[in-house]
Amino acid sequence: MMNNEGRPTRPAAANDASSAPDTFSGARALEQHEPLIFERSNPGTVGVDLPDAPDAPSRLGTLARKGALGLPELSEPQVVRHYTRLSRMNYGIDTGLFPLGSCTMKHNPRLNERMARLPGFADLHPMQPVSTVQGALEVMQQVKHWLSVLTGMPAVALPPGAGAHGELCGMMAIKSAIEARGEGDRRRRVLAPASAHGTNPATAAMLGFTVDEIPENERGRVDLKAFEEKLGPDVAGIMLTNPNTCGVFETDIKAIADAIHAAGGYFYCDGANFNAIVGRVRPGDLGVDAMHINLHKTFSTPHGGGGPGSGPVVFSEALAPFAPLPWVTGDGDSGYDLKEEASGDAAESFGRMKGFHGQMGMFVRALAYMMSHGSDGLMQASGDAVLSANYLKARLEDVMSAPYGDGPCMHEALFDDTFLNGTGVTTLDFAKAMIDEGYHPMTMYFPLVVHGAMLIEPTESESKEALDRFADTLRFLAEQAKAGDTERFIQAPRYAPRRRLDETQAARKPILRWKPEAATAEAAE
Ligand SMILES: *Cc1c(COP(=O)(O)O)cnc(C)c1O
């Protein structure tokens, strides 16, 4: 069953059929079957030996707990084994290649972790007097300097806590600038390409703008004519990702910037893919007014699982006055300070968007990453990221199908499911078969403009050997699908601790709390 984006909403029939033989224990080779820790609980078992609590009168009154605490009861070795076994089911960038596109899952040098853990950074409190955190403020000032030089943009806001938060920051500045011009009631429409990351239209909508979708042309880029026809006096701006989510550079970007400015709107660039152009293209030169940078994609910090993130925003001269508070002022000679009030040169700031100053640990990692690479190293990283993606594209395009295959790609290679036509294998099945082969799947069914999309971003940190092995595996799978070995795909994953899950149910009706058996059976219905 498919929803209207072509994404299957139910696992394939394969589910119940098991082609790998069952084992008596539920384990698969040395991979142990592991139930929930609550199911392992054995009442009365303890991992610690504490003296009895002194007999003191309770002061909890009506707040005192009436029932049992309900925590699992286990010994220390049982707990250690439980979590170690779970950790072995995990797959991460330290286990192997992580081909997710639009995410930039790359190796992050351990040096940066080491720096972020220095007690002088890790043990700071955000409310310490500024005289005691001069080094931290200097790091923030340095990060701003590097980001400003790399993007060719004069102002940098460090507070946003993620890419999407950075979008909100940039769009709030745009909204403030429009209101300052007295056009707040009139400019209510934001343009965004159909291939945009979902956070773009969501951000615009959250600020009360209507979102108007621009179609792609047959080269996976903004259709310039369709874009120009959408311009008008009610347009607040455009949100455009470059390089875009089809993995290609928006070659008309200067014409787009000029046209949006001529129409009185602002150019928000989604800079999540900045890692493909660092040191080679300065967004400021392209006419960008605001752009977020995902430090966790481009400048170190491992991510995934929802955090941590950091999404500083760079601003043009026009938007700089509206940037959020607080910001760092001063230099090594005068000492550093924090501008925290919307007064003086911050009178037009739209205010605070985060409790404190941003993600300090990520600023340290980003600065360590940038300084250890140097400007030549950063250029090489973006060049190698693009080279790796093009190498994979070249090694795969004769057996898979690339919808915008003419010409090179940027940092990610996009395939569609045309090569699976008539095989009975879907993008989802193909991805599940990759799990059996030891690979985390690539990004699937995104961008939505491509049917059955498979978006692969190898990054600069994979060796040629790793890329070759990955390409050989995908070639093998593509050939097996075409040769009619459908079982391999619809049965997959056969070797994972869990087979196919009903992902839609899991997302819509997650069971987040363990309850004793009778209650769980009800919740699952
Ligand atoms: C990752 C990404 C975002 C959102 O960034 P988060 O840090 O996950 O909020 C936005 N746009 C694009 C193109 C992205 O790849």
XYZ file of C-alpha atoms and ligand atoms in Angstrom:
540
model
C 0.000 0.000 0.000
C 1.370 3.411 -0.947
C 0.537 6.862 0.279
C 0.538 9.689 -2.267
C 4.299 10.175 -2.092
C 4.928 6.610 -3.126
C 6.092 5.571 0.305
C 4.805 2.171 1.404
C 2.754 2.517 4.561
C 2.669 -1.153 5.432
C 5.445 -3.669 5.628
C 5.433 -6.139 2.768
C 3.901 -9.573 3.052
C 7.277 -10.990 3.939
C 6.881 -10.211 7.572
C 5.700 -13.423 9.011
C 7.583 -15.694 6.673
C 10.986 -16.384 8.100
C 13.660 -17.669 5.803
C 16.486 -17.682 8.320
C 16.121 -20.739 10.544
C 14.796 -20.140 14.041
C 17.190 -20.857 16.858
C 16.162 -22.403 20.143
C 17.406 -19.392 22.146
C 16.294 -16.615 19.824
C 19.949 -15.595 19.482
C 21.571 -15.242 16.047
C 25.096 -16.537 16.277
C 26.788 -14.454 18.982
C 24.086 -11.789 18.773
C 21.965 -12.456 21.845
C 18.231 -12.152 21.914
C 17.581 -9.338 24.361
C 14.210 -8.610 25.958
C 13.338 -5.335 27.673
C 15.116 -4.757 30.957
C 11.711 -4.831 32.682
C 11.097 -8.309 31.314
C 14.440 -9.424 32.741
C 13.501 -8.101 36.177
C 13.541 -10.587 39.008
C 11.892 -9.121 42.144
C 14.266 -9.028 45.090
C 17.460 -8.940 43.018
C 19.692 -5.966 43.761
C 22.985 -4.687 42.428
C 23.971 -2.670 45.495
C 24.206 -3.314 49.213
C 23.149 -0.260 51.198
C 22.580 0.019 54.956
C 18.964 0.336 56.039
C 17.700 3.914 55.914
C 17.535 5.567 59.345
C 14.068 5.734 60.789
C 13.044 9.334 60.100
C 9.551 10.749 59.911
C 8.434 11.374 56.311
C 7.791 14.965 55.380
C 6.239 14.102 51.987
C 2.683 14.250 53.290
C 0.204 13.442 50.512
C 3.034 13.268 47.977
C 4.332 9.988 49.392
C 4.287 7.148 46.859
C 1.604 4.564 47.542
C 2.498 1.704 45.183
C 5.747 -0.049 44.380
C 8.408 1.967 42.507
C 8.210 -0.379 39.517
C 11.897 -0.277 38.601
C 13.514 -3.377 37.136
C 15.368 -5.424 39.743
C 18.620 -6.940 38.512
C 22.192 -7.595 39.543
C 25.087 -5.519 38.223
C 26.285 -8.098 35.657
C 22.750 -8.469 34.319
C 22.519 -4.714 33.786
C 25.967 -4.557 32.187
C 25.088 -7.382 29.780
C 21.725 -5.887 28.925
C 23.164 -2.562 27.809
C 26.203 -4.089 26.146
C 23.969 -6.388 24.091
C 21.748 -3.472 23.104
C 24.783 -1.437 22.093
C 25.859 -4.274 19.785
C 22.593 -3.984 17.872
C 23.363 -0.360 17.148
C 24.862 0.840 13.894
C 26.722 4.122 13.746
C 29.422 5.964 11.897
C 32.019 4.202 14.053
C 30.707 0.827 12.825
C 30.740 1.468 9.114
C 29.760 3.628 6.162
C 26.579 5.581 6.829
C 25.197 6.599 3.431
C 22.263 8.772 4.554
C 21.847 11.695 2.165
C 20.776 15.145 3.392
C 22.307 14.299 6.772
C 26.083 14.291 6.354
C 26.959 11.410 8.657
C 30.731 11.650 8.650
C 33.567 10.650 10.901
C 34.362 13.397 13.361
C 37.946 13.564 14.549
C 38.409 12.491 18.168
C 40.597 15.527 18.717
C 37.478 17.722 18.712
C 35.781 15.542 21.318
C 38.865 15.849 23.447
C 38.810 19.640 23.207
C 35.105 19.878 24.066
C 35.714 17.796 27.183
C 38.404 20.084 28.590
C 37.106 21.050 32.036
C 37.530 24.761 31.206
C 34.820 24.342 28.572
C 32.790 21.380 29.789
C 32.318 22.604 33.358
C 31.257 26.183 32.583
C 27.956 27.477 33.835
C 26.085 29.847 31.510
C 25.392 32.256 34.363
C 29.015 32.692 35.401
C 30.213 36.335 35.399
C 31.764 37.227 32.025
C 35.070 38.038 33.703
C 35.430 34.305 34.478
C 34.588 33.027 30.972
C 36.787 35.193 28.755
C 38.271 32.124 27.026
C 34.845 30.741 26.158
C 33.732 34.093 24.752
C 36.929 34.229 22.706
C 36.115 30.796 21.249
C 32.648 32.054 20.300
C 34.128 35.165 18.719
C 36.596 33.019 16.762
C 33.842 30.703 15.521
C 31.929 33.774 14.331
C 35.049 35.013 12.577
C 35.634 31.727 10.723
C 31.980 31.396 9.698
C 31.913 35.005 8.555
C 35.066 34.596 6.437
C 33.950 31.261 4.951
C 30.521 32.580 3.983
C 31.441 36.169 3.093
C 28.638 37.370 5.374
C 29.247 40.165 7.930
C 27.102 39.032 10.907
C 26.798 35.685 12.700
C 24.172 34.585 15.255
C 25.319 31.654 17.369
C 22.254 30.848 19.533
C 20.128 28.534 17.285
C 20.150 24.967 18.590
C 19.694 23.117 15.265
C 19.287 23.643 11.541
C 15.529 24.058 11.792
C 16.018 26.489 14.687
C 18.451 28.431 12.479
C 15.793 28.631 9.770
C 13.416 30.060 12.346
C 16.086 32.566 13.373
C 16.767 33.689 9.792
C 13.093 33.935 8.910
C 12.345 35.870 12.112
C 14.997 38.397 11.081
C 13.392 38.617 7.633
C 9.983 39.100 9.213
C 11.384 41.842 11.482
C 13.041 43.604 8.537
C 9.787 43.560 6.586
C 7.867 44.878 9.572
C 10.463 47.624 10.055
C 9.733 48.692 6.467
C 6.043 48.880 7.328
C 5.222 46.004 4.956
C 4.398 43.377 7.553
C 0.736 43.161 6.543
C 1.455 42.997 2.863
C 4.378 40.570 2.417
C 2.933 37.275 3.575
C 4.070 34.764 0.939
C 7.288 32.692 1.014
C 8.489 30.737 -2.014
C 10.116 27.322 -1.587
C 11.037 24.654 -4.143
C 9.087 21.394 -4.178
C 12.296 19.513 -3.333
C 12.861 21.538 -0.120
C 13.622 19.861 3.183
C 10.350 19.730 5.138
C 11.691 22.125 7.750
C 11.671 25.010 5.203
C 7.905 25.200 4.570
C 7.279 24.293 8.216
C 9.379 27.253 9.393
C 7.652 29.703 7.076
C 4.218 28.406 8.081
C 5.119 28.622 11.764
C 5.760 32.351 11.342
C 2.385 32.823 9.675
C 3.592 33.014 6.078
C 1.812 31.131 3.321
C 4.110 28.775 1.440
C 4.118 28.781 -2.336
C 5.808 25.829 -4.006
C 8.142 26.345 -6.982
C 8.494 23.398 -9.366
C 11.813 21.823 -10.402
C 12.963 21.720 -13.982
C 14.145 18.499 -15.633
C 17.657 19.150 -14.317
C 16.585 19.025 -10.658
C 16.898 22.787 -10.207
C 14.476 25.650 -9.595
C 12.441 26.375 -12.721
C 13.535 29.999 -13.217
C 10.533 30.983 -15.321
C 8.011 29.481 -12.884
C 9.844 31.254 -10.042
C 9.748 34.638 -11.770
C 6.032 34.269 -12.452
C 5.432 33.832 -8.728
C 7.126 37.100 -7.734
C 4.935 39.955 -6.580
C 4.510 42.704 -3.982
C 3.207 40.179 -1.416
C 6.380 38.030 -1.477
C 8.486 38.132 1.706
C 11.269 35.981 0.351
C 12.496 32.657 -0.950
C 13.873 29.719 1.018
C 16.300 27.865 -1.179
C 18.769 25.088 -0.383
C 22.099 25.199 -2.197
C 23.524 22.729 -3.084
C 19.950 21.494 -3.145
C 18.365 18.290 -1.904
C 18.643 16.704 -5.361
C 22.408 16.928 -4.800
C 23.012 19.569 -7.481
C 24.137 23.204 -7.437
C 21.471 25.799 -8.234
C 23.219 27.292 -11.251
C 20.707 30.166 -11.567
C 21.250 31.237 -7.978
C 22.504 34.746 -8.813
C 19.573 35.414 -11.124
C 17.243 34.152 -8.378
C 18.872 36.424 -5.786
C 18.669 39.458 -8.067
C 15.035 38.804 -8.944
C 13.913 38.319 -5.336
C 15.715 41.501 -4.287
C 14.219 43.459 -7.195
C 10.793 42.271 -6.007
C 11.530 43.586 -2.507
C 11.953 40.166 -0.900
C 14.817 38.484 0.960
C 16.872 35.430 0.084
C 17.014 32.786 2.816
C 19.483 30.059 1.920
C 19.257 26.698 3.672
C 22.955 26.035 4.231
C 22.668 22.488 5.571
C 24.713 21.320 2.581
C 27.468 23.890 3.067
C 29.934 21.013 3.522
C 29.894 20.589 -0.277
C 31.153 24.102 -1.026
C 33.203 25.228 1.998
C 36.253 27.183 0.881
C 35.040 27.273 -2.724
C 31.850 29.360 -2.791
C 30.942 32.250 -0.474
C 27.150 32.485 -0.134
C 27.522 36.233 0.513
C 28.806 36.612 -3.063
C 25.652 34.922 -4.352
C 23.315 37.502 -2.812
C 22.184 35.478 0.205
C 20.614 37.520 3.055
C 20.487 34.827 5.736
C 21.721 31.253 5.919
C 21.981 28.674 8.663
C 24.956 26.372 8.940
C 24.524 22.944 10.507
C 27.676 22.698 12.620
C 26.706 19.054 13.220
C 26.850 18.310 9.498
C 29.654 20.501 8.249
C 31.986 21.301 11.148
C 32.248 18.183 13.317
C 30.041 16.891 16.141
C 28.531 13.456 15.678
C 24.765 13.598 15.322
C 21.708 11.451 14.968
C 19.084 10.350 17.412
C 17.897 13.910 17.846
C 20.913 15.736 19.071
C 22.959 17.617 19.800
C 22.666 20.206 17.067
C 23.833 23.727 16.436
C 22.612 25.983 13.653
C 24.390 29.368 13.618
C 22.970 31.857 11.125
C 24.998 34.240 8.983
C 23.390 37.526 7.946
C 23.914 40.107 5.220
C 24.365 43.804 6.063
C 20.630 44.323 5.485
C 19.515 41.782 8.067
C 22.363 42.079 10.596
C 20.550 44.634 12.828
C 17.690 42.167 13.444
C 19.889 39.284 14.642
C 18.912 37.586 17.922
C 20.453 38.330 21.311
C 22.757 37.699 22.999
C 25.948 38.222 21.020
C 29.600 38.459 21.985
C 31.343 41.814 21.696
C 34.942 42.911 22.107
C 38.334 41.477 21.259
C 41.494 40.198 22.883
C 42.682 43.705 23.791
C 39.493 45.169 25.239
C 38.239 41.906 26.707
C 34.991 40.165 25.739
C 31.469 40.918 26.825
C 27.920 39.828 26.042
C 25.346 42.122 24.498
C 22.147 40.943 26.177
C 19.689 43.845 25.976
C 17.797 45.138 22.928
C 19.238 48.643 23.168
C 21.872 50.775 21.425
C 23.187 48.933 18.337
C 20.908 45.999 19.252
C 17.730 48.116 19.362
C 16.291 46.360 16.296
C 17.147 42.804 17.402
C 14.147 40.502 17.410
C 15.213 39.328 20.860
C 16.145 35.996 22.387
C 15.344 32.601 20.961
C 17.201 30.406 23.427
C 17.733 30.424 27.177
C 21.460 31.041 27.025
C 24.168 31.495 24.410
C 24.049 28.434 22.191
C 25.697 25.009 22.191
C 29.103 25.727 23.701
C 30.462 22.201 23.224
C 29.707 22.396 19.543
C 31.412 25.737 19.153
C 34.547 24.182 20.634
C 34.317 21.174 18.301
C 33.675 23.399 15.272
C 36.617 25.664 16.042
C 38.920 22.696 16.669
C 37.750 21.191 13.367
C 38.293 24.396 11.403
C 41.648 25.231 12.974
C 43.047 21.705 12.627
C 42.002 21.547 8.966
C 43.077 25.079 8.123
C 41.713 26.822 5.042
C 43.455 24.376 2.683
C 42.142 21.380 4.633
C 38.571 22.681 4.595
C 38.782 23.143 0.833
C 40.077 19.629 0.460
C 37.268 18.246 2.657
C 34.549 19.797 0.480
C 36.371 18.717 -2.674
C 36.749 15.142 -1.441
C 33.092 14.981 -0.358
C 32.015 15.920 -3.871
C 34.577 13.577 -5.429
C 33.340 10.640 -3.316
C 29.718 11.247 -4.334
C 30.651 11.489 -8.001
C 32.758 8.350 -7.746
C 29.777 6.420 -6.387
C 27.502 7.929 -9.018
C 29.893 6.895 -11.765
C 30.264 3.378 -10.351
C 26.506 2.863 -9.997
C 24.707 4.722 -12.749
C 24.864 1.891 -15.278
C 22.979 -0.480 -12.945
C 20.871 2.014 -10.969
C 18.996 5.020 -12.409
C 19.978 8.653 -11.762
C 17.060 11.013 -12.540
C 19.262 14.087 -13.046
C 22.178 12.078 -14.288
C 23.568 14.459 -16.873
C 26.608 16.182 -15.436
C 28.264 15.760 -12.061
C 26.512 15.893 -8.701
C 27.634 17.742 -5.590
C 28.079 15.943 -2.243
C 25.284 13.400 -2.689
C 24.215 11.078 -5.495
C 20.493 10.765 -6.167
C 18.922 7.649 -7.684
C 15.286 6.775 -8.353
C 13.510 3.415 -8.604
C 13.247 3.231 -12.403
C 15.914 0.504 -12.416
C 13.620 -1.632 -10.253
C 10.677 -1.365 -12.684
C 9.115 -4.760 -13.260
C 11.248 -6.517 -10.631
C 8.637 -6.488 -7.856
C 11.271 -4.892 -5.615
C 10.630 -1.440 -4.119
C 13.050 1.137 -2.778
C 12.085 -0.008 0.723
C 12.855 -3.672 -0.100
C 16.180 -2.649 -1.626
C 17.093 -0.709 1.507
C 16.157 -3.648 3.747
C 18.396 -5.941 1.694
C 21.266 -3.521 2.333
C 20.844 -4.194 6.062
C 21.458 -7.903 5.472
C 24.633 -6.901 3.628
C 25.885 -4.895 6.614
C 24.976 -1.396 5.460
C 22.686 1.144 7.001
C 20.284 2.170 4.211
C 20.606 5.439 2.357
C 17.933 8.148 2.648
C 14.772 6.816 1.015
C 11.759 8.506 -0.569
C 13.358 11.946 -0.190
C 13.367 14.338 -1.972
C 9.677 13.795 -2.664
C 9.963 15.088 -6.239
C 11.738 11.883 -7.262
C 9.817 8.597 -7.308
C 11.276 5.991 -4.967
C 14.265 8.253 -4.273
C 17.544 6.868 -2.907
C 19.851 9.645 -1.753
C 23.429 8.625 -0.992
C 26.001 10.861 0.691
C 29.321 9.105 1.253
C 31.183 12.193 2.655
C 34.896 12.913 2.468
C 35.791 10.658 5.355
C 35.305 7.337 3.504
C 38.310 5.662 1.902
C 38.302 4.504 -1.716
C 38.277 0.895 -0.456
C 35.147 1.591 1.587
C 33.454 3.274 -1.377
C 34.364 0.374 -3.671
C 33.009 -2.222 -1.305
C 29.788 -0.251 -0.910
C 29.451 0.209 -4.682
C 30.149 -3.501 -5.291
C 27.407 -4.392 -2.799
C 24.830 -2.102 -4.406
C 25.785 -3.365 -7.860
C 25.307 -6.925 -6.673
C 21.893 -6.096 -5.197
C 20.757 -4.210 -8.320
C 21.782 -7.171 -10.463
C 20.032 -9.669 -8.178
C 16.833 -7.616 -8.321
C 16.949 -7.560 -12.098
C 17.772 -11.281 -12.230
C 14.506 -12.018 -10.411
C 15.818 -12.940 -6.961
C 12.846 -11.110 -5.459
C 12.832 -13.238 -2.297
C 16.167 -11.775 -1.207
C 14.485 -8.381 -1.057
C 10.960 -8.966 0.165
C 12.241 -11.255 2.914
C 14.870 -8.763 4.050
C 16.166 -8.075 6.577
C 16.739 -11.731 7.396
C 19.693 -11.339 9.707
C 18.730 -8.288 11.757
C 17.632 -8.721 15.388
C 14.179 -7.534 14.249
C 12.610 -8.170 10.840
C 10.300 -5.617 9.266
C 8.526 -3.299 11.588
C 5.326 -1.449 10.933
C 7.060 1.891 10.806
C 3.886 3.902 10.280
C 2.252 2.417 13.357
C 5.470 2.894 15.288
C 5.525 6.585 14.363
C 1.827 7.240 14.805
C 1.140 5.116 17.860
C 4.432 4.661 19.621
C 4.403 2.618 22.801
C 6.889 4.549 24.866
C 6.278 3.116 28.304
C 6.596 -0.432 29.495
C 3.543 -1.689 31.289
C 2.850 -5.095 32.771
C 1.687 -7.604 30.178
C -2.099 -7.200 30.317
C -1.870 -3.447 29.825
C 0.647 -3.739 26.935
C -1.604 -6.081 24.958
C -4.306 -3.423 25.118
C -1.997 -0.579 24.077
C -0.816 -2.506 21.022
C -4.356 -2.762 19.640
C 19.401 18.617 8.102
C 18.719 19.617 7.286
C 17.887 20.591 7.877
C 17.514 20.621 9.348
O 18.565 20.587 10.236
P 18.351 20.049 11.731
O 19.618 20.347 12.433
O 18.063 18.597 11.606
O 17.177 20.794 12.318
C 17.335 21.544 7.045
N 17.548 21.541 5.721
C 18.324 20.606 5.116
C 18.542 20.654 3.633
C 18.925 19.606 5.881
O 19.686 18.675 5.280
